[in-house]
């Protein structure tokens, strides 16, 4: 990290594993902004696939949809959410119907919605940071 950039360090929300993000992207805030932007651009489609699969009692598609969105959270520094997705994916494998997952499903969609809000907030902060300091 150059001395000039060292004093201009972006402070991520405490829910985001900034050490993990820095291990992936170092201090390339423009690239991190791009990752967050791409995540948001695809989020609603992936989220809706999860909802549609659950509502149509299609456990195979539900498992696929969760599997697809899962790595997204690692890319944006939310490994706990990634782990929650993995657990739900495993529960989909064992369930007989979507009704067996009612409680877990409510928890995962709530977690995903809150994660989207967090990602959007951090994206906007990153965008402002990058326009002011880079």
Coordinates of N, CA and C in Angstrom, one line a residue:
X1 N 0.8 -1.2 0.0 CA 0.0 0.0 0.0 C 0.9 1.2 0.0
X2 N 0.6 2.2 -0.9 CA 1.4 3.4 -0.9 C 1.1 4.3 0.3
X3 N 2.0 5.1 0.6 CA 1.8 6.1 1.7 C 0.6 7.0 1.5
X4 N 0.4 7.4 0.3 CA -0.8 8.3 -0.1 C -2.1 7.6 0.2
X5 N -2.2 6.4 -0.2 CA -3.5 5.6 0.0 C -3.7 5.2 1.4
X6 N -2.6 5.0 2.2 CA -2.7 4.5 3.5 C -3.6 5.4 4.4
X7 N -3.5 6.7 4.2 CA -4.2 7.6 5.1 C -5.7 7.8 4.6
X8 N -6.0 7.2 3.4 CA -7.3 7.3 2.9 C -8.0 5.9 2.8
X9 N -8.1 5.3 4.0 CA -8.6 4.0 4.1 C -10.1 4.0 4.3
X10 N -10.8 3.2 3.5 CA -12.3 3.2 3.6 C -12.6 2.3 4.8
X11 N -13.6 2.8 5.6 CA -14.0 2.0 6.8 C -15.3 1.3 6.5
X12 N -15.2 0.0 6.4 CA -16.4 -0.8 6.1 C -17.3 -1.0 7.3
X13 N -18.6 -1.2 7.1 CA -19.5 -1.5 8.2 C -18.9 -2.7 9.0
X14 N -19.2 -2.7 10.3 CA -18.6 -3.8 11.1 C -19.1 -5.2 10.8
X15 N -20.3 -5.3 10.1 CA -20.8 -6.6 9.7 C -20.1 -7.2 8.5
X16 N -19.3 -6.4 7.8 CA -18.5 -6.8 6.7 C -17.1 -7.2 7.2
X17 N -16.6 -8.3 6.8 CA -15.3 -8.8 7.1 C -14.3 -8.1 6.2
X18 N -13.8 -6.9 6.7 CA -12.9 -6.1 5.9 C -11.6 -6.8 5.7
X19 N -11.1 -7.5 6.7 CA -9.8 -8.2 6.5 C -9.9 -9.2 5.4
X20 N -11.1 -9.9 5.3 CA -11.2 -10.8 4.2 C -11.3 -10.1 2.8
X21 N -12.0 -9.0 2.8 CA -12.1 -8.2 1.5 C -10.7 -7.7 1.1
X22 N -9.9 -7.2 2.1 CA -8.5 -6.7 1.8 C -7.7 -7.9 1.3
X23 N -7.9 -9.1 1.8 CA -7.1 -10.3 1.4 C -7.4 -10.6 -0.1
X24 N -8.7 -10.3 -0.5 CA -9.1 -10.6 -1.9 C -8.6 -9.5 -2.8
X25 N -8.9 -8.2 -2.4 CA -8.8 -7.1 -3.3 C -7.7 -6.0 -2.9
X26 N -7.0 -6.3 -1.8 CA -6.1 -5.3 -1.2 C -6.9 -4.0 -1.0
X27 N -6.3 -2.9 -1.4 CA -7.0 -1.6 -1.2 C -7.5 -1.0 -2.6
X28 N -7.9 -1.9 -3.4 CA -8.4 -1.5 -4.8 C -9.9 -1.2 -4.6
X29 N -10.2 0.0 -4.1 CA -11.6 0.4 -3.7 C -12.4 0.5 -5.0
X30 N -11.9 0.9 -6.1 CA -12.7 0.9 -7.3 C -13.1 -0.4 -7.7
X31 N -12.3 -1.4 -7.6 CA -12.7 -2.8 -7.9 C -13.7 -3.3 -6.9
X32 N -13.5 -3.0 -5.6 CA -14.5 -3.4 -4.6 C -15.8 -2.8 -4.9
X33 N -15.8 -1.5 -5.3 CA -17.1 -0.8 -5.7 C -17.7 -1.6 -6.9
X34 N -16.9 -2.0 -7.8 CA -17.5 -2.7 -9.0 C -18.1 -4.1 -8.6
X35 N -17.4 -4.8 -7.7 CA -17.9 -6.0 -7.1 C -19.3 -5.8 -6.5
X36 N -19.4 -4.8 -5.6 CA -20.6 -4.5 -5.0 C -21.7 -4.1 -6.0
X37 N -21.3 -3.3 -7.0 CA -22.3 -2.9 -8.0 C -22.8 -4.2 -8.8
X38 N -21.9 -5.0 -9.2 CA -22.3 -6.3 -9.9 C -23.2 -7.1 -9.0
X39 N -22.9 -7.3 -7.8 CA -23.7 -8.0 -6.8 C -25.1 -7.5 -6.8
X40 N -25.2 -6.2 -6.7 CA -26.6 -5.5 -6.6 C -27.3 -5.7 -7.9
X41 N -26.6 -5.7 -9.0 CA -27.2 -5.8 -10.3 C -27.9 -7.1 -10.5
X42 N -27.4 -8.2 -9.9 CA -27.9 -9.5 -10.1 C -28.7 -10.0 -8.9
X43 N -28.7 -9.2 -7.8 CA -29.3 -9.7 -6.6 C -30.8 -10.0 -6.7
X44 N -31.5 -9.1 -7.2 CA -33.0 -9.3 -7.3 C -33.4 -10.5 -8.1
X45 N -32.8 -10.7 -9.2 CA -33.1 -11.9 -10.0 C -32.8 -13.2 -9.2
X46 N -31.7 -13.2 -8.6 CA -31.3 -14.4 -7.8 C -32.2 -14.6 -6.6
X47 N -32.6 -13.5 -5.9 CA -33.5 -13.5 -4.8 C -34.9 -14.0 -5.2
X48 N -35.3 -13.5 -6.3 CA -36.6 -13.9 -6.8 C -36.7 -15.4 -7.2
X49 N -35.6 -15.9 -7.7 CA -35.5 -17.3 -8.1 C -35.7 -18.2 -6.8
X50 N -35.1 -17.7 -5.7 CA -35.3 -18.4 -4.5 C -36.7 -18.4 -4.0
X51 N -37.3 -17.3 -4.1 CA -38.8 -17.1 -3.7 C -39.7 -18.0 -4.6
X52 N -39.4 -17.9 -5.9 CA -40.3 -18.6 -6.8 C -40.2 -20.1 -6.6
X53 N -39.0 -20.6 -6.4 CA -38.7 -22.0 -6.2 C -39.4 -22.5 -4.9
X54 N -39.3 -21.7 -3.8 CA -39.9 -22.1 -2.6 C -41.4 -22.1 -2.7
X55 N -42.0 -21.0 -3.3 CA -43.5 -20.9 -3.4 C -44.0 -22.0 -4.3
X56 N -43.2 -22.5 -5.3 CA -43.7 -23.6 -6.1 C -43.3 -25.0 -5.6
X57 N -42.8 -25.0 -4.4 CA -42.4 -26.3 -3.8 C -41.4 -27.1 -4.6
X58 N -40.5 -26.4 -5.3 CA -39.5 -27.0 -6.1 C -38.2 -27.0 -5.4
X59 N -38.0 -28.1 -4.6 CA -36.8 -28.1 -3.7 C -35.5 -28.2 -4.5
X60 N -35.5 -28.8 -5.7 CA -34.3 -28.9 -6.5 C -33.9 -27.5 -7.0
X61 N -34.9 -26.7 -7.5 CA -34.6 -25.4 -7.9 C -34.2 -24.4 -6.8
X62 N -34.9 -24.7 -5.6 CA -34.5 -23.9 -4.4 C -33.1 -24.1 -4.0
X63 N -32.7 -25.3 -4.0 CA -31.3 -25.7 -3.7 C -30.3 -25.0 -4.7
X64 N -30.7 -25.1 -6.0 CA -29.8 -24.5 -7.0 C -29.8 -23.0 -6.9
X65 N -30.9 -22.4 -6.6 CA -30.9 -20.9 -6.4 C -30.1 -20.4 -5.2
X66 N -30.2 -21.2 -4.1 CA -29.4 -20.8 -3.0 C -27.9 -21.1 -3.3
X67 N -27.6 -22.1 -4.0 CA -26.2 -22.5 -4.3 C -25.6 -21.4 -5.2
X68 N -26.5 -20.8 -6.1 CA -26.0 -19.8 -7.0 C -25.7 -18.5 -6.3
X69 N -26.5 -18.1 -5.4 CA -26.3 -16.8 -4.7 C -25.3 -16.9 -3.6
X70 N -25.0 -18.1 -3.1 CA -24.1 -18.3 -1.9 C -22.7 -17.6 -2.1
X71 N -22.0 -17.8 -3.2 CA -20.6 -17.3 -3.3 C -20.6 -15.7 -3.3
X72 N -21.7 -15.2 -3.7 CA -21.8 -13.7 -3.8 C -21.4 -13.1 -2.5
X73 N -21.8 -13.7 -1.4 CA -21.6 -13.1 -0.1 C -20.1 -13.2 0.4
X74 N -19.4 -14.1 -0.1 CA -17.9 -14.2 0.1 C -17.3 -13.0 -0.6
X75 N -17.7 -12.7 -1.8 CA -17.1 -11.7 -2.7 C -17.3 -10.3 -2.0
X76 N -18.3 -10.1 -1.2 CA -18.6 -8.8 -0.6 C -18.3 -8.8 0.9
X77 N -17.5 -9.8 1.4 CA -17.1 -9.8 2.7 C -18.1 -10.2 3.8
X78 N -19.1 -11.0 3.4 CA -20.1 -11.5 4.3 C -20.1 -13.0 4.4
X79 N -19.0 -13.6 4.9 CA -18.8 -15.0 5.0 C -19.9 -15.7 5.9
X80 N -20.4 -15.0 6.9 CA -21.4 -15.6 7.7 C -22.7 -15.8 6.9
X81 N -23.0 -14.9 6.1 CA -24.2 -15.0 5.2 C -24.0 -16.2 4.2
X82 N -22.8 -16.3 3.7 CA -22.4 -17.4 2.8 C -22.6 -18.7 3.6
X83 N -22.2 -18.8 4.8 CA -22.3 -20.0 5.6 C -23.8 -20.3 5.9
X84 N -24.6 -19.3 6.2 CA -26.0 -19.5 6.4 C -26.7 -20.0 5.1
X85 N -26.3 -19.5 3.9 CA -26.8 -20.1 2.7 C -26.4 -21.5 2.5
X86 N -25.2 -21.9 2.9 CA -24.7 -23.3 2.8 C -25.6 -24.2 3.7
X87 N -25.8 -23.7 4.9 CA -26.7 -24.5 5.8 C -28.1 -24.7 5.2
X88 N -28.6 -23.6 4.7 CA -30.0 -23.7 4.1 C -29.9 -24.7 2.8
X89 N -28.9 -24.6 2.1 CA -28.7 -25.5 0.9 C -28.7 -27.0 1.4
X90 N -28.0 -27.2 2.5 CA -28.0 -28.6 3.0 C -29.4 -29.0 3.5
X91 N -30.1 -28.1 4.1 CA -31.5 -28.4 4.6 C -32.4 -28.7 3.4
X92 N -32.2 -28.0 2.3 CA -33.0 -28.3 1.1 C -32.8 -29.7 0.7
X93 N -31.6 -30.2 0.8 CA -31.3 -31.6 0.4 C -32.1 -32.6 1.2
X94 N -32.2 -32.3 2.5 CA -32.9 -33.2 3.4 C -34.4 -33.1 3.5
X95 N -34.9 -31.9 3.0 CA -36.4 -31.7 3.2 C -37.2 -32.5 2.2
X96 N -38.4 -32.8 2.7 CA -39.4 -33.5 1.8 C -40.2 -32.5 1.0
X97 N -40.4 -31.4 1.5 CA -41.2 -30.3 0.8 C -40.8 -29.0 1.3
X98 N -41.2 -27.9 0.6 CA -40.8 -26.6 1.1 C -41.4 -26.3 2.4
X99 N -42.5 -26.9 2.7 CA -43.2 -26.7 4.0 C -42.3 -27.1 5.1
X100 N -41.5 -28.1 4.9 CA -40.5 -28.5 6.0 C -39.5 -27.4 6.3
X101 N -39.4 -26.5 5.4 CA -38.3 -25.4 5.5 C -38.9 -24.1 5.9
X102 N -40.2 -24.0 6.3 CA -40.9 -22.8 6.5 C -40.1 -21.8 7.4
X103 N -39.7 -22.2 8.6 CA -39.0 -21.3 9.5 C -37.6 -20.9 8.9
X104 N -36.9 -21.9 8.4 CA -35.6 -21.6 7.9 C -35.7 -20.7 6.7
X105 N -36.7 -20.9 5.8 CA -36.9 -20.1 4.7 C -37.2 -18.6 5.1
X106 N -38.0 -18.4 6.1 CA -38.3 -17.1 6.5 C -37.0 -16.4 7.0
X107 N -36.2 -17.2 7.7 CA -34.9 -16.6 8.2 C -34.0 -16.3 7.1
X108 N -33.9 -17.1 6.1 CA -32.9 -16.9 5.0 C -33.4 -15.7 4.2
X109 N -34.7 -15.6 3.9 CA -35.1 -14.4 3.0 C -34.9 -13.1 3.8
X110 N -35.1 -13.2 5.1 CA -34.9 -12.0 5.9 C -33.4 -11.6 5.9
X111 N -32.5 -12.6 6.1 CA -31.1 -12.4 6.1 C -30.6 -11.9 4.7
X112 N -31.2 -12.4 3.6 CA -30.8 -12.0 2.3 C -31.2 -10.5 2.1
X113 N -32.4 -10.2 2.5 CA -32.9 -8.8 2.3 C -32.1 -7.8 3.1
X114 N -31.8 -8.2 4.3 CA -30.9 -7.3 5.1 C -29.5 -7.2 4.5
X115 N -29.0 -8.3 4.0 CA -27.7 -8.2 3.3 C -27.7 -7.3 2.1
X116 N -28.8 -7.4 1.3 CA -28.8 -6.5 0.2 C -28.8 -5.1 0.6
X117 N -29.6 -4.7 1.6 CA -29.6 -3.4 2.2 C -28.2 -2.9 2.6
X118 N -27.5 -3.8 3.3 CA -26.1 -3.5 3.7 C -25.2 -3.3 2.5
X119 N -25.2 -4.2 1.6 CA -24.4 -4.1 0.4 C -24.7 -2.8 -0.4
X120 N -26.0 -2.4 -0.5 CA -26.3 -1.2 -1.2 C -25.8 0.0 -0.4
X121 N -25.9 0.0 0.9 CA -25.4 1.1 1.7 C -23.9 1.3 1.5
X122 N -23.2 0.1 1.6 CA -21.7 0.1 1.5 C -21.3 0.5 0.1
X123 N -22.1 0.1 -0.9 CA -21.8 0.5 -2.3 C -21.9 2.0 -2.5
X124 N -22.9 2.6 -1.9 CA -23.1 4.0 -2.0 C -21.9 4.8 -1.3
X125 N -21.5 4.3 -0.2 CA -20.4 4.9 0.6 C -19.1 4.7 -0.2
X126 N -18.9 3.6 -0.8 CA -17.7 3.3 -1.6 C -17.7 4.2 -2.8
X127 N -18.8 4.4 -3.5 CA -18.9 5.3 -4.6 C -18.5 6.7 -4.3
X128 N -19.0 7.2 -3.2 CA -18.7 8.5 -2.7 C -17.2 8.6 -2.3
X129 N -16.8 7.6 -1.6 CA -15.3 7.6 -1.2 C -14.4 7.7 -2.4
X130 N -14.7 6.8 -3.4 CA -13.9 6.8 -4.6 C -14.0 8.1 -5.4
X131 N -15.1 8.7 -5.4 CA -15.2 10.0 -6.2 C -14.5 11.1 -5.5
X132 N -14.4 11.0 -4.2 CA -13.7 12.1 -3.4 C -12.2 11.9 -3.2
X133 N -11.8 10.6 -3.2 CA -10.4 10.4 -2.8 C -9.5 9.7 -3.9
X134 N -10.1 9.1 -4.9 CA -9.3 8.4 -5.9 C -9.3 9.1 -7.2

